[in-house]
PDB file of C-alpha atoms in Angstrom:
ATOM      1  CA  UNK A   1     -13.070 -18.401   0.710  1.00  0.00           C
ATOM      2  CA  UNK A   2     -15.475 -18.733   3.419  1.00  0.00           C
ATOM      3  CA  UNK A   3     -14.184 -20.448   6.156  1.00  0.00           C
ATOM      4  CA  UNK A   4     -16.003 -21.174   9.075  1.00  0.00           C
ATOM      5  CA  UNK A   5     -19.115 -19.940   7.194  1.00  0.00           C
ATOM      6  CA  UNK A   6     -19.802 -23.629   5.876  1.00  0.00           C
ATOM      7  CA  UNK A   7     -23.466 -22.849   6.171  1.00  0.00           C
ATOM      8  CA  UNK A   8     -23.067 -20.131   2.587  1.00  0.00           C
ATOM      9  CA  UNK A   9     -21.047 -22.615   0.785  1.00  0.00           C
ATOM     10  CA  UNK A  10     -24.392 -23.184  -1.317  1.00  0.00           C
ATOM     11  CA  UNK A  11     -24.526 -19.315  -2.348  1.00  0.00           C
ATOM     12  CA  UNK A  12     -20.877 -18.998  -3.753  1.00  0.00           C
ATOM     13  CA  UNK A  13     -19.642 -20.209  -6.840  1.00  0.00           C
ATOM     14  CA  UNK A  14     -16.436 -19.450  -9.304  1.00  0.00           C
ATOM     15  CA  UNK A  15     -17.138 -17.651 -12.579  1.00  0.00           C
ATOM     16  CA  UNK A  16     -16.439 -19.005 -15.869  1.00  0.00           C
ATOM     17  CA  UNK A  17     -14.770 -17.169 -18.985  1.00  0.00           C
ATOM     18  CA  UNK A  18     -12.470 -14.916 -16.348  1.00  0.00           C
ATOM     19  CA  UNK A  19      -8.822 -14.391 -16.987  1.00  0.00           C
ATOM     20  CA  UNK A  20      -7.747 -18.083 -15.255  1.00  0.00           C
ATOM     21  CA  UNK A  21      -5.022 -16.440 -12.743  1.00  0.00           C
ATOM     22  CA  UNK A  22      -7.233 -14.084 -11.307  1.00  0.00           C
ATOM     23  CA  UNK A  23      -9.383 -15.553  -8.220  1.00  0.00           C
ATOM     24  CA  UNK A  24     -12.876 -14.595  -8.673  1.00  0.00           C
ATOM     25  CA  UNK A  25     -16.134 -15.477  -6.609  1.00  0.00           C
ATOM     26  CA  UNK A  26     -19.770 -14.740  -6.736  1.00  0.00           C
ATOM     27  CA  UNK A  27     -21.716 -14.644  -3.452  1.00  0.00           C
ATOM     28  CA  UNK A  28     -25.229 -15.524  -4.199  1.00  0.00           C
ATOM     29  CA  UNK A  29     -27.596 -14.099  -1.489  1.00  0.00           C
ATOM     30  CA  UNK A  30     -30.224 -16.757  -0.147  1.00  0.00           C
ATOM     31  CA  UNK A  31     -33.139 -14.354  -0.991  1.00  0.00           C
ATOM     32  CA  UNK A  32     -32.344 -12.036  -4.058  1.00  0.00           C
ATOM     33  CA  UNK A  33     -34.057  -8.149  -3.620  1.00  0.00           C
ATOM     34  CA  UNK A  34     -34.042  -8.264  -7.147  1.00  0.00           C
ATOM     35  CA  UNK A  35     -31.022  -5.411  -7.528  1.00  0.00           C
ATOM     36  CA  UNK A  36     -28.097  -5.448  -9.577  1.00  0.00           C
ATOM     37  CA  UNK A  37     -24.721  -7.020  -8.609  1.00  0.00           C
ATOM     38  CA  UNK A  38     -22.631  -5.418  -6.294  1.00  0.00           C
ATOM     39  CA  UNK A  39     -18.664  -5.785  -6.990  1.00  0.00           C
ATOM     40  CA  UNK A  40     -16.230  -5.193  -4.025  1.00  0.00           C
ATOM     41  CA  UNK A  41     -12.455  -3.961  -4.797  1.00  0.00           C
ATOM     42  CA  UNK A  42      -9.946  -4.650  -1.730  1.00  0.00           C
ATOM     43  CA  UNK A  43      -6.897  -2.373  -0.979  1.00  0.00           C
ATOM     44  CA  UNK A  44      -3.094  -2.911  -1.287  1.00  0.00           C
ATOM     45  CA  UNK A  45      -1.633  -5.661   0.230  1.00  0.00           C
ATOM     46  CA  UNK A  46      -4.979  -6.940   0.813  1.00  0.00           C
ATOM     47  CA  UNK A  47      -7.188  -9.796  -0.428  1.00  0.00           C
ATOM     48  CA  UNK A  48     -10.994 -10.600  -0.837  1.00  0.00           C
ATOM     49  CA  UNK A  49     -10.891 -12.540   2.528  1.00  0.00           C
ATOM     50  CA  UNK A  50      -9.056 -10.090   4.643  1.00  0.00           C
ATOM     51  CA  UNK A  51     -11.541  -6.735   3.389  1.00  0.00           C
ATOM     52  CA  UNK A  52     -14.719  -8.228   2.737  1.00  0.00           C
ATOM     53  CA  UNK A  53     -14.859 -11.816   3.967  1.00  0.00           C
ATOM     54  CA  UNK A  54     -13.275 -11.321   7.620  1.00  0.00           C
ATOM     55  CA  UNK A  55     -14.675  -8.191   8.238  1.00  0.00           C
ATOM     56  CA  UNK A  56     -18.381  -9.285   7.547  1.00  0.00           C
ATOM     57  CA  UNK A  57     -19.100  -7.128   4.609  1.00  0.00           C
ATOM     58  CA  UNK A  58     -20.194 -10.037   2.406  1.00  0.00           C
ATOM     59  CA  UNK A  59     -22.603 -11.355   5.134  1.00  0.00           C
ATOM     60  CA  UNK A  60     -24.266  -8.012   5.029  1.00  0.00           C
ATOM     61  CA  UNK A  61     -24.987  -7.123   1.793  1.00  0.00           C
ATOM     62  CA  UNK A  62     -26.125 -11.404   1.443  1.00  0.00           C
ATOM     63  CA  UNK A  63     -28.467 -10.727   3.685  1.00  0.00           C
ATOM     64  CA  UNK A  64     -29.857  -7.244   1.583  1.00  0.00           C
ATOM     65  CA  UNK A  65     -30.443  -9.827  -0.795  1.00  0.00           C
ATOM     66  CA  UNK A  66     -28.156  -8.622  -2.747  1.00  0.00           C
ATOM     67  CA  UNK A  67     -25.576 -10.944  -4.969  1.00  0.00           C
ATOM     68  CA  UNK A  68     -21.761  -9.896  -4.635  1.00  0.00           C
ATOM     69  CA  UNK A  69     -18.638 -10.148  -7.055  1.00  0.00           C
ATOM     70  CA  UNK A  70     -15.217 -10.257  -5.395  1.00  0.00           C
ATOM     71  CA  UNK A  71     -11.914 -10.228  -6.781  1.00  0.00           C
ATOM     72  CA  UNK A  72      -8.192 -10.727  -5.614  1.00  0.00           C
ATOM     73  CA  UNK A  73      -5.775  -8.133  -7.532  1.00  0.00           C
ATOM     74  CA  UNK A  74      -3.057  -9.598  -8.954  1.00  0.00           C
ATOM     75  CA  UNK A  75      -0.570 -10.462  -6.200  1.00  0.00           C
ATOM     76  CA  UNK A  76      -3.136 -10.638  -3.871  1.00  0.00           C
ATOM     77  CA  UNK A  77      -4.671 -13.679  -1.989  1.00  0.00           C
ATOM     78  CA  UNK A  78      -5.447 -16.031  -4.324  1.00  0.00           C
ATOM     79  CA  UNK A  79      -4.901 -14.482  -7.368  1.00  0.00           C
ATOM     80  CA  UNK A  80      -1.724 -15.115  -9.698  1.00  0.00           C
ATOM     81  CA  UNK A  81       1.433 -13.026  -9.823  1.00  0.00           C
ATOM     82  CA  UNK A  82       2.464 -12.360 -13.313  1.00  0.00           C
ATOM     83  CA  UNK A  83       5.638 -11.371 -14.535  1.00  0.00           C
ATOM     84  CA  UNK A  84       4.780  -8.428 -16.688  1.00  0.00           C
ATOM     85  CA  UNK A  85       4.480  -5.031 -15.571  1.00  0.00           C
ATOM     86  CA  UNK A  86       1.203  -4.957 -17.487  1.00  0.00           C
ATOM     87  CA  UNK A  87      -0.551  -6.982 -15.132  1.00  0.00           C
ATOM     88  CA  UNK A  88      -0.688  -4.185 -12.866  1.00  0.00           C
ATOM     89  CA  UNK A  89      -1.080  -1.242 -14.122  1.00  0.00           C
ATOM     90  CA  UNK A  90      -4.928   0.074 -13.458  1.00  0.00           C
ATOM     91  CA  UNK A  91      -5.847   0.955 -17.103  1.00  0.00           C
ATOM     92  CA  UNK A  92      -5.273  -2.985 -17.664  1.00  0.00           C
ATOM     93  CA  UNK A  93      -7.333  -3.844 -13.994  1.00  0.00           C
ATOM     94  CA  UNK A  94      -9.978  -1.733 -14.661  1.00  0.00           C
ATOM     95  CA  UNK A  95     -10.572  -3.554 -17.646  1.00  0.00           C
ATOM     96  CA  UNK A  96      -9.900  -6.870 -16.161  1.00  0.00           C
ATOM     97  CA  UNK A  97     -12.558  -6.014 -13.966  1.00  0.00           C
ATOM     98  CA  UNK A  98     -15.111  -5.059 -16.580  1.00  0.00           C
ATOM     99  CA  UNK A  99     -14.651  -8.543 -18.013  1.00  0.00           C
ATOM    100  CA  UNK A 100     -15.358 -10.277 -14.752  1.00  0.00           C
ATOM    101  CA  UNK A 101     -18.429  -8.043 -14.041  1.00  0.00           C
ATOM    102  CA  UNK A 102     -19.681  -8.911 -17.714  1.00  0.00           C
ATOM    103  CA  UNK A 103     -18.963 -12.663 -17.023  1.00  0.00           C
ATOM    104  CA  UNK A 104     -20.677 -12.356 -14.074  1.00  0.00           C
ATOM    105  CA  UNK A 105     -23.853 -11.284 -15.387  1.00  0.00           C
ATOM    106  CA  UNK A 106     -23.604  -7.373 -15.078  1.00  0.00           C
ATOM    107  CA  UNK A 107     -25.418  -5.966 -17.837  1.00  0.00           C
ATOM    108  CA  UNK A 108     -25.826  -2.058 -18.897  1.00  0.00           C
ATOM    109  CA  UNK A 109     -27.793   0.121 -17.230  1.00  0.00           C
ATOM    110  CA  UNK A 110     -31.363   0.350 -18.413  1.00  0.00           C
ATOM    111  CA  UNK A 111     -34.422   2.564 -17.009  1.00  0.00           C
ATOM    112  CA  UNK A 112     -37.219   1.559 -14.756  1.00  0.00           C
ATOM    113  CA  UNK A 113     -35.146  -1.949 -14.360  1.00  0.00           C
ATOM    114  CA  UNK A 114     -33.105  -2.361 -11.019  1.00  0.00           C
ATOM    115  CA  UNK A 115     -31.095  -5.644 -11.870  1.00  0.00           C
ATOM    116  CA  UNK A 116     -29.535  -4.208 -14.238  1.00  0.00           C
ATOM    117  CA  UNK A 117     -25.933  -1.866 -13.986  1.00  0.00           C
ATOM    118  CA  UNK A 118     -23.476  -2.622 -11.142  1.00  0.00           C
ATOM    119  CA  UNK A 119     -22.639  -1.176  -7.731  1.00  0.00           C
ATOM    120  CA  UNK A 120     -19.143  -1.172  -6.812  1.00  0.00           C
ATOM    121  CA  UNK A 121     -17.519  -0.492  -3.312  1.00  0.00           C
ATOM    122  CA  UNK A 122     -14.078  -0.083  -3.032  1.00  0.00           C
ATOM    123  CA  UNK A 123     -11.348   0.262  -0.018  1.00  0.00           C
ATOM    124  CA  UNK A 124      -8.009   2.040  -0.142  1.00  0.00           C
ATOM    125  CA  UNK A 125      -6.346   1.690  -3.604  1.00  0.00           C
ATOM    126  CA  UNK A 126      -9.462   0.101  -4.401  1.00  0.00           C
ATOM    127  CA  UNK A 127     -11.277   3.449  -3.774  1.00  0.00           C
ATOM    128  CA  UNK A 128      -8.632   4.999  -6.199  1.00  0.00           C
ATOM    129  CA  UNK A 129      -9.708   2.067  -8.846  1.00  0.00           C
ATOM    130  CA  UNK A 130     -13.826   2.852  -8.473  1.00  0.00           C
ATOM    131  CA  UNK A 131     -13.419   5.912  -9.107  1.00  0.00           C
ATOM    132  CA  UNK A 132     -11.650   5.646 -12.180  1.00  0.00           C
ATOM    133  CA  UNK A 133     -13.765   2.332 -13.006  1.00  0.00           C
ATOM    134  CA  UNK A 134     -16.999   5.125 -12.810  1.00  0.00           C
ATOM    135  CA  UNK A 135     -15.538   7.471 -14.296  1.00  0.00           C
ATOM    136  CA  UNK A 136     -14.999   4.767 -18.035  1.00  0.00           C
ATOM    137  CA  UNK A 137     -17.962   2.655 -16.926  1.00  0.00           C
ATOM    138  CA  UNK A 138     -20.768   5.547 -17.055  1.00  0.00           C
ATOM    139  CA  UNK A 139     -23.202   2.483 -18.403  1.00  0.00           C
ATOM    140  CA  UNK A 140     -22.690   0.329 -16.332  1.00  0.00           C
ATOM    141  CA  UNK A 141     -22.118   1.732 -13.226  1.00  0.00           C
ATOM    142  CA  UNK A 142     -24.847   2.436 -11.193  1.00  0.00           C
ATOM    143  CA  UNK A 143     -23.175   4.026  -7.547  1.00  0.00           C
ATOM    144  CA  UNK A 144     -20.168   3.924  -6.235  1.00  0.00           C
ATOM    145  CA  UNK A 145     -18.949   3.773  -2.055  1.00  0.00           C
ATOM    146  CA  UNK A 146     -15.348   4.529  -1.337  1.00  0.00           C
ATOM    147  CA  UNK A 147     -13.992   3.474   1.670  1.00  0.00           C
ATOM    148  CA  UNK A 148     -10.461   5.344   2.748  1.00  0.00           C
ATOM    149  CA  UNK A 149     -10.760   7.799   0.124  1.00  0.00           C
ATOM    150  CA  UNK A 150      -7.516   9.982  -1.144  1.00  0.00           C
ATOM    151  CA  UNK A 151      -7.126  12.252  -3.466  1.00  0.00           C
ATOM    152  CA  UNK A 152      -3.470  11.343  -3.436  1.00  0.00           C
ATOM    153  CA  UNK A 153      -2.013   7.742  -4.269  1.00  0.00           C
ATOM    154  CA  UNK A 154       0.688   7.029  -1.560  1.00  0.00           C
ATOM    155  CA  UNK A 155       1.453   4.149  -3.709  1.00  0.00           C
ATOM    156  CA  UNK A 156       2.508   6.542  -6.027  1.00  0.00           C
ATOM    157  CA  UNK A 157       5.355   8.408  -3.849  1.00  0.00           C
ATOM    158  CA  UNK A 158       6.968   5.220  -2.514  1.00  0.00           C
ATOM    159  CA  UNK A 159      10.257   5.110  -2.875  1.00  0.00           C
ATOM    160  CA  UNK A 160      10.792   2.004  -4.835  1.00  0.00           C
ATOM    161  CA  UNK A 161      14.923   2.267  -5.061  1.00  0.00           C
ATOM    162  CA  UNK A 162      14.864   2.651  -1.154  1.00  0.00           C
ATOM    163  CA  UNK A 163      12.726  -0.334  -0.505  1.00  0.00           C
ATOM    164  CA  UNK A 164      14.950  -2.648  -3.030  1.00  0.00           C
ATOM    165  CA  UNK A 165      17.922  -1.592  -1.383  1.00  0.00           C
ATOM    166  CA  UNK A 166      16.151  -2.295   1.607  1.00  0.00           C
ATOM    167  CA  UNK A 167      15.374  -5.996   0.721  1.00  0.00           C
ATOM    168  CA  UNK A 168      18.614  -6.657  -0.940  1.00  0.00           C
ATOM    169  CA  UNK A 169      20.915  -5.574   2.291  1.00  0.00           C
ATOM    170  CA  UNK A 170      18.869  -3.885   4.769  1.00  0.00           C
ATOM    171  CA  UNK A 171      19.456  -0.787   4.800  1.00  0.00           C
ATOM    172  CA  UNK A 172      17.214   1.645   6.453  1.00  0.00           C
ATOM    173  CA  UNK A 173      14.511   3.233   4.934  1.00  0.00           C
ATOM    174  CA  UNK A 174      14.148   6.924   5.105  1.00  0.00           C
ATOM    175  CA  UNK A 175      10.423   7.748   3.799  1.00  0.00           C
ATOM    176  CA  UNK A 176       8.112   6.980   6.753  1.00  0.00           C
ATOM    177  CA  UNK A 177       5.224   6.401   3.966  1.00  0.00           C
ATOM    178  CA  UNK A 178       7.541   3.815   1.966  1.00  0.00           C
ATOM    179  CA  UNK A 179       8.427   2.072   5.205  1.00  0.00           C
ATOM    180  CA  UNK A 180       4.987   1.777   6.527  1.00  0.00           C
ATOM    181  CA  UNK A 181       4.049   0.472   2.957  1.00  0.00           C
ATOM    182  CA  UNK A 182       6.837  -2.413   2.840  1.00  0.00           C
ATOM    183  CA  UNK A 183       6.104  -3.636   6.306  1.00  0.00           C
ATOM    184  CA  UNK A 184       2.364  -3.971   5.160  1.00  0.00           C
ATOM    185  CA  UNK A 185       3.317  -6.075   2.426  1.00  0.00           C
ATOM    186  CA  UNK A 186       5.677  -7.819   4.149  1.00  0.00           C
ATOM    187  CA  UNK A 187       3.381  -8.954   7.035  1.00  0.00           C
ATOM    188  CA  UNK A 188       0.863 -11.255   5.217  1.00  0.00           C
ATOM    189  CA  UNK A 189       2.831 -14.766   4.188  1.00  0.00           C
ATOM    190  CA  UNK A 190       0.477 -14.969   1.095  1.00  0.00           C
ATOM    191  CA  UNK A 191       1.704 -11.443  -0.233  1.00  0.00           C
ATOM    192  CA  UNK A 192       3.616 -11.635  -3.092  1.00  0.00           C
ATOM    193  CA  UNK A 193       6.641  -9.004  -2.445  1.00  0.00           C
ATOM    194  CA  UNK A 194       8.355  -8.631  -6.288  1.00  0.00           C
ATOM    195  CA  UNK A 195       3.985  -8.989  -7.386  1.00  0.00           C
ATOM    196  CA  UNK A 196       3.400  -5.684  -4.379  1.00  0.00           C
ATOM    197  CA  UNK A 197       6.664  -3.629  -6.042  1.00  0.00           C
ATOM    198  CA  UNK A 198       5.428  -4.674  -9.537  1.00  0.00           C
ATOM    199  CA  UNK A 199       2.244  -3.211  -8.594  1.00  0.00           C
ATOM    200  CA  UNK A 200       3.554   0.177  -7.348  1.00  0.00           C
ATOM    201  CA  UNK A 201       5.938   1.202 -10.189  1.00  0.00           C
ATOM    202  CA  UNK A 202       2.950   0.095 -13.072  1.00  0.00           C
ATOM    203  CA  UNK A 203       1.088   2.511 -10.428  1.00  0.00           C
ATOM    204  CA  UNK A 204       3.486   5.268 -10.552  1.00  0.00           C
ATOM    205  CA  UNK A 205       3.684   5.155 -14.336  1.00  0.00           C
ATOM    206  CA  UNK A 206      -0.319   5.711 -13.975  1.00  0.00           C
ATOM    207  CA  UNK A 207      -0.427   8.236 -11.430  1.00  0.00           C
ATOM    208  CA  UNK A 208      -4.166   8.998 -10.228  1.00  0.00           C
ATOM    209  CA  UNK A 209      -5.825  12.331 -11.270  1.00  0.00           C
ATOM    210  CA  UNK A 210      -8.981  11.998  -9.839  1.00  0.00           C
ATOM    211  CA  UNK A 211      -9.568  15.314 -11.912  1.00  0.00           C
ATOM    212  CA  UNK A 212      -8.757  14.121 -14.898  1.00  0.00           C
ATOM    213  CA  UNK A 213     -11.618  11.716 -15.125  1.00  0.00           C
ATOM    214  CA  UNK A 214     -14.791  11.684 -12.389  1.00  0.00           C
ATOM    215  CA  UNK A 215     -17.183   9.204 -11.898  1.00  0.00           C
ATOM    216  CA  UNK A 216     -21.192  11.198 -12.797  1.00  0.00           C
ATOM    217  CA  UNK A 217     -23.178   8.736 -10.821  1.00  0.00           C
ATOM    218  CA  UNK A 218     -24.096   8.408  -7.101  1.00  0.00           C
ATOM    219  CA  UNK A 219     -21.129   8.428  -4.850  1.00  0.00           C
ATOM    220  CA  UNK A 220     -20.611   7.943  -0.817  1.00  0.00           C
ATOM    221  CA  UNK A 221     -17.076   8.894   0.715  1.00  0.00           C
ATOM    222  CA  UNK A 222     -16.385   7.015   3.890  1.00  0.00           C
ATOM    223  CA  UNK A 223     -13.503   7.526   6.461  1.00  0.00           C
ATOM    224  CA  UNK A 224     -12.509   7.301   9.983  1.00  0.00           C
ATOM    225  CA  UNK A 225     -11.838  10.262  11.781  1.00  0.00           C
ATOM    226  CA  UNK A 226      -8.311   9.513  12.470  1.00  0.00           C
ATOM    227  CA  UNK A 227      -7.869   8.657   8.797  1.00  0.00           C
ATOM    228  CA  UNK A 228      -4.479  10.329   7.930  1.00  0.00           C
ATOM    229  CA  UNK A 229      -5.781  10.541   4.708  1.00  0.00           C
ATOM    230  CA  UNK A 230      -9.282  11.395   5.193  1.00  0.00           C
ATOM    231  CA  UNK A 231      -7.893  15.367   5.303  1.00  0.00           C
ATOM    232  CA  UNK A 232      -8.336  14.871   1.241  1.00  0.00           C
ATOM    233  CA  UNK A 233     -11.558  13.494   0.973  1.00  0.00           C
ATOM    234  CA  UNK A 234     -13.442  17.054   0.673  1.00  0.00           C
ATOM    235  CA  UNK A 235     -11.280  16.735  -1.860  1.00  0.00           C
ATOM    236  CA  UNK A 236     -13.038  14.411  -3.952  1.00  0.00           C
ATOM    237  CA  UNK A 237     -16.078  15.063  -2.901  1.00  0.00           C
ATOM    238  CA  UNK A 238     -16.022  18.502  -4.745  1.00  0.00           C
ATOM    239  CA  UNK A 239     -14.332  17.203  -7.771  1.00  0.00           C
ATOM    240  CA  UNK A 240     -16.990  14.701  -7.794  1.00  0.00           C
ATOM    241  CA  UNK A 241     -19.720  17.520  -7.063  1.00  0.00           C
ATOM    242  CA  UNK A 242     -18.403  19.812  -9.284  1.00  0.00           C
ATOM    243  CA  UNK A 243     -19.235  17.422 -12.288  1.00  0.00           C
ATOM    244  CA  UNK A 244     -22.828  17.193 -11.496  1.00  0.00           C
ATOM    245  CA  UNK A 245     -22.720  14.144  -9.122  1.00  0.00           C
ATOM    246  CA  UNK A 246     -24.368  13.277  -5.696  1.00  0.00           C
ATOM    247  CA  UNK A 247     -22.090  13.348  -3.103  1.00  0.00           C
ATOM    248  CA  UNK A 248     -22.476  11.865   0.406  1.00  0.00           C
ATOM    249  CA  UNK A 249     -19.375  11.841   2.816  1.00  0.00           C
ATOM    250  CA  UNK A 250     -19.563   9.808   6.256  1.00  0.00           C
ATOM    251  CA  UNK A 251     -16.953  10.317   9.320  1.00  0.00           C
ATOM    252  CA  UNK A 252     -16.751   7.322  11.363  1.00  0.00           C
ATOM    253  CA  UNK A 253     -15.879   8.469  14.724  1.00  0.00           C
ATOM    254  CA  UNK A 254     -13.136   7.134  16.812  1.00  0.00           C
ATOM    255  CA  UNK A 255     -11.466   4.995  13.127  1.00  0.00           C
ATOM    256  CA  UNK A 256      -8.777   4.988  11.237  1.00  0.00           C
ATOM    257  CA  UNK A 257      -7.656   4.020   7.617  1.00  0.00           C
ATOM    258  CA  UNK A 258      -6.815   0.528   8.863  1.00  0.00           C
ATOM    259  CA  UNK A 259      -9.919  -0.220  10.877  1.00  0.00           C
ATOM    260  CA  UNK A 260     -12.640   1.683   9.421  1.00  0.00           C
ATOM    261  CA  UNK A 261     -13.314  -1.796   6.885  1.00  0.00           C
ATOM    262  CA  UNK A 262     -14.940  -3.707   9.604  1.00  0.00           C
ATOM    263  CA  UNK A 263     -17.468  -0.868  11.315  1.00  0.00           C
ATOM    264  CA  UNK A 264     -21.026  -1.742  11.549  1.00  0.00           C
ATOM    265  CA  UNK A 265     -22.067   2.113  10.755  1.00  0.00           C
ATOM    266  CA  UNK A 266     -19.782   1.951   7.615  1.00  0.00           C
ATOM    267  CA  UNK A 267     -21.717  -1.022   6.855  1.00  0.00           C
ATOM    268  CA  UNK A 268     -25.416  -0.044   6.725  1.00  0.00           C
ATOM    269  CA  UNK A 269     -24.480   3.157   5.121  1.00  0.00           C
ATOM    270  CA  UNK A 270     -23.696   1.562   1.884  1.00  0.00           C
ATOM    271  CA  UNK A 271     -26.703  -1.020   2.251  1.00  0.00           C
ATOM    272  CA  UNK A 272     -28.750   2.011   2.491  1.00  0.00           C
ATOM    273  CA  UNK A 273     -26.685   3.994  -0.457  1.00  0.00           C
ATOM    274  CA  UNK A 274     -26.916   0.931  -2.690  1.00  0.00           C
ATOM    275  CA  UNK A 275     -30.320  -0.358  -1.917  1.00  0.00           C
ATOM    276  CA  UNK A 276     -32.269   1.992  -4.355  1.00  0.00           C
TER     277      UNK A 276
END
C-alpha cells in the first residue's frame, strides 16, 4: 500500500475479476503519456511494497505518466498462502499473471498504437518469471527489464530436507546458498515460511531453462557489480540475442543483488527502455 504517500491515494485502485487471494493494485499516473501498462514482478521473499513501493520505483514510472500493475506472489505481502503445491509453481503464476494483466486492461499488441501490449519489469525470481512470461506472451508483451538477472535459479538448488530439519530441531545448515535463503525468509514477520518452502519445491519441479523458451522482444539486463550472480547475465543476454532479440545489459557500479532495486541509474534506464 502506499503509506506515507497519502497524496497518490487518488491514483491507486484494486482490480476486479482477479483470483480473490492474490493482492493486486493498479497505480494510475496523474498525467497518462498515453503508453501501455507497465506490470512489476517482485523477488523471493519479497512483496510489492518492499521492491517497488519502498524503493521509489512506482513514483517514477507515475510520474512517466505511465500506469503500473503490481502483484504480491503467493506467500508474499498481502497475498494469500494456499495449501496446494499448485499455487506456486510458475507455469500456474505466469498464467495468474496474464489474467490480472487482462483484468487490468492490457490488451494485445497492435501496430502504430502505443497503449496497447504490456511492459513488464521484474527483480530476482521475478526476472526468472519475465522471462518466461515473454517468452508465452509474444502478443502481449511489448519489453521486458530484468533486474538481478541469473541464468541459474538458486531457488532451485536449495536444500529443502536441510532447511526442514533445520526448522524442526535446529540443526545446522550446511549449503551456504540454502542458509542465506531461509534467513531471508525468515526475517520479514509477514513471510509465510511453509507458503516460501511451498514455493521452492513447486520451483524445483519447474526448473528454469532460460534456453528452452526466450522472450523475442526488447530486453534490458540490469545488475550491480558485486552481484554474485550477475557473472551469468552474459548469459542471457546471448541466449536472448541469439534468438533475434535486442539486448541491452547495464552494470551498476558499486551494487549488489540486494541493493541494486532502489538505484536512481537503474531507475531511468528502464523509463528510458520502456518509454518508446
Amino acid at each position: 500500500m502506499m503509506t506515507g504517500r497519502h497524496t497518490m491515494e487518488q491514483h491507486r485502485h484494486t482490480v476486479e475479476g482477479t483470483d480473490p487471494g492474490l493482492f493486486v493494485e493498479v497505480h494510475e499516473p496523474a498525467t497518462d503519456a498515453g503508453l501501455r501498462p507497465v506490470l512489476l514482478i517482485h523477488g523471493f521473499s519479497s512483496s510489492t511494497k518492499l521492491n517497488w513501493v519502498d524503493s521509489g520505483w512506482i513514483t517514477t514510472l507515475q510520474d512517466a505518466g505511465r500506469r503500473v500493475i503490481t502483484v504480491d506472489l503467493p506467500g508474499h505481502g498481502r497475498s494469500h498462502s494456499p495449501e496446494d503445491l499448485d499455487s506456486y509453481t510458475p507455469s500456474r503464476i505466469r498464467a495468474d499473471l496474464l489474467q490480472i494483466v487482462t483484468d487490468a486492461g492490457a490488451r494485445p499488441l497492435r501496430d502504430g498504437d502505443p497503449s496497447t501490449g504490456l511492459d513488464v519489469i521484474g527483480y530476482s525470481l521475478g526476472s526468472r518469471l519475465a522471462w518466461e512470461f515473454g517468452a508465452t506472451q509474444p502478443d502481449l508483451v511489448h519489453r521486458i527489464v530484468l533486474g538481478g538477472p541469473s541464468s541459474a535459479d538458486p531457488l532451485a538448488a536449495f536444500d529443502l530436507v536441510a532447511a526442514q530439519r533445520h526448522l524442526a530441531d535446529g540443526t545446522p545448515i550446511e549449503d551456504a546458498s540454502t542458509a542465506g535463503l531461509l534467513k531471508m525468509a525468515q526475517m520479514l514477520p509477514s513471510n509465510n515460511l511453509f507458503a516460501m518452502l511451498s514455493l521452492i519445491e513447486a520451483i524445483k519441479g519447474e526448473p528454469f531453462d532460460p534456453a528452452e523458451a526466450a522472450p523475442h522482444m526488447p530486453l534490458l539486463l540490469v545488475a550491480g557489480e558485486k552481484d554474485e550472480r550477475a557473472a551469468t547475465m552474459p548469459e542471457l543476454a546471448s541466449i536472448a540475442g541469439k534468438r533475434g532479440g535486442m539486448v541491452e545489459t547495464l552494470v551498476i557500479p558499486g551494487r549488489t543483488h540486494t541493493n541494486v532495486i532502489t538505484s536512481r541509474a537503474f531507475k531511468e534506464a528502464a523509463v528510458e527502455f520502456l518509454g518508446v
